[in-house]
XYZ file of C-alpha atoms in Angstrom:
112
model
C 113.559 125.285 126.736
C 115.297 126.657 123.696
C 114.771 130.380 123.326
C 113.220 130.725 126.777
C 114.432 133.222 129.381
C 116.640 132.177 132.246
C 115.140 132.217 135.712
C 114.692 135.690 137.196
C 115.538 137.500 133.957
C 114.027 140.923 133.355
C 113.132 141.542 129.752
C 112.790 145.229 128.953
C 110.133 145.728 131.616
C 107.489 143.577 129.914
C 104.676 142.417 132.208
C 104.709 138.779 133.315
C 101.756 137.785 131.137
C 103.580 138.942 127.969
C 106.726 137.052 128.981
C 104.661 133.943 129.704
C 102.842 134.033 126.355
C 105.855 134.692 124.153
C 108.870 133.280 125.934
C 107.854 130.627 128.463
C 105.606 128.768 126.022
C 108.053 129.016 123.111
C 105.631 131.032 120.980
C 108.359 133.548 120.085
C 110.547 130.729 118.695
C 107.612 129.399 116.672
C 107.057 132.829 115.130
C 110.777 133.226 114.430
C 110.988 129.802 112.765
C 107.948 130.498 110.600
C 109.251 133.878 109.515
C 112.779 132.777 108.703
C 112.238 129.246 107.466
C 108.890 129.298 105.744
C 107.269 132.651 105.191
C 109.692 134.098 102.638
C 109.525 131.109 100.289
C 105.758 130.870 100.736
C 105.260 134.520 99.779
C 107.637 134.147 96.833
C 105.820 131.006 95.712
C 102.400 132.609 95.989
C 103.353 135.730 94.031
C 105.363 133.978 91.302
C 103.881 130.494 91.219
C 104.992 129.318 87.795
C 108.362 131.053 87.980
C 108.960 129.505 91.374
C 108.309 125.888 90.395
C 109.088 125.958 86.682
C 112.884 125.917 86.799
C 115.654 123.372 87.135
C 116.746 124.627 90.543
C 113.356 123.790 92.035
C 113.270 120.458 90.220
C 116.703 119.501 91.568
C 115.675 120.576 95.066
C 112.456 118.565 94.836
C 114.196 115.400 93.632
C 116.892 115.775 96.299
C 114.254 116.124 99.002
C 112.371 113.093 97.687
C 115.592 111.038 97.573
C 116.477 112.014 101.135
C 112.983 111.188 102.340
C 112.950 107.815 100.590
C 116.446 106.891 101.777
C 115.421 107.222 105.407
C 118.510 109.267 106.228
C 116.383 111.629 108.278
C 115.134 108.675 110.334
C 118.556 108.552 111.965
C 117.324 111.339 114.243
C 115.355 108.625 116.049
C 118.691 107.113 117.088
C 119.520 110.403 118.793
C 116.102 110.299 120.493
C 116.780 106.796 121.815
C 120.264 107.816 122.971
C 118.963 110.847 124.876
C 116.192 108.722 126.375
C 118.691 106.087 127.524
C 121.008 108.692 129.033
C 118.207 110.485 130.872
C 116.573 107.253 132.009
C 113.167 108.489 130.866
C 111.011 106.082 128.873
C 109.635 107.169 125.491
C 105.833 107.206 125.509
C 103.969 106.715 122.231
C 100.297 106.770 121.333
C 100.921 104.482 118.360
C 100.368 100.732 118.577
C 103.465 98.509 118.720
C 105.100 97.759 115.372
C 104.711 94.405 113.674
C 107.881 92.438 112.936
C 107.945 93.624 109.317
C 107.340 97.255 110.321
C 110.097 97.011 112.931
C 112.536 95.540 110.407
C 111.770 98.283 107.878
C 112.016 100.960 110.594
C 115.430 99.835 111.822
C 116.696 99.299 108.264
C 115.883 102.917 107.475
C 117.326 104.207 110.774
C 120.631 102.446 110.370
């Protein structure tokens, strides 16, 4: 697991229950990701709402994000998922119903 301790590691004398909560479950990485990737912009946006969204930099960022989302470029990560699944020999389990032919065509068009 990313960010987890290696087996048998001692971490500053913390008790096992603290290590299990924060490091074995990945909770410390979740907190780190929220603080670095989200919290600063959220606080800035909440304190200076109009200044934060009422500028060309934000508008350019928004349109770029919308273009990337619409293009499906980020769907190429599913190709990596299928590659890792094929290499490991583990089948991908999904709770979603199977795609229709049109949904499958649109999905693969966006992935490739």
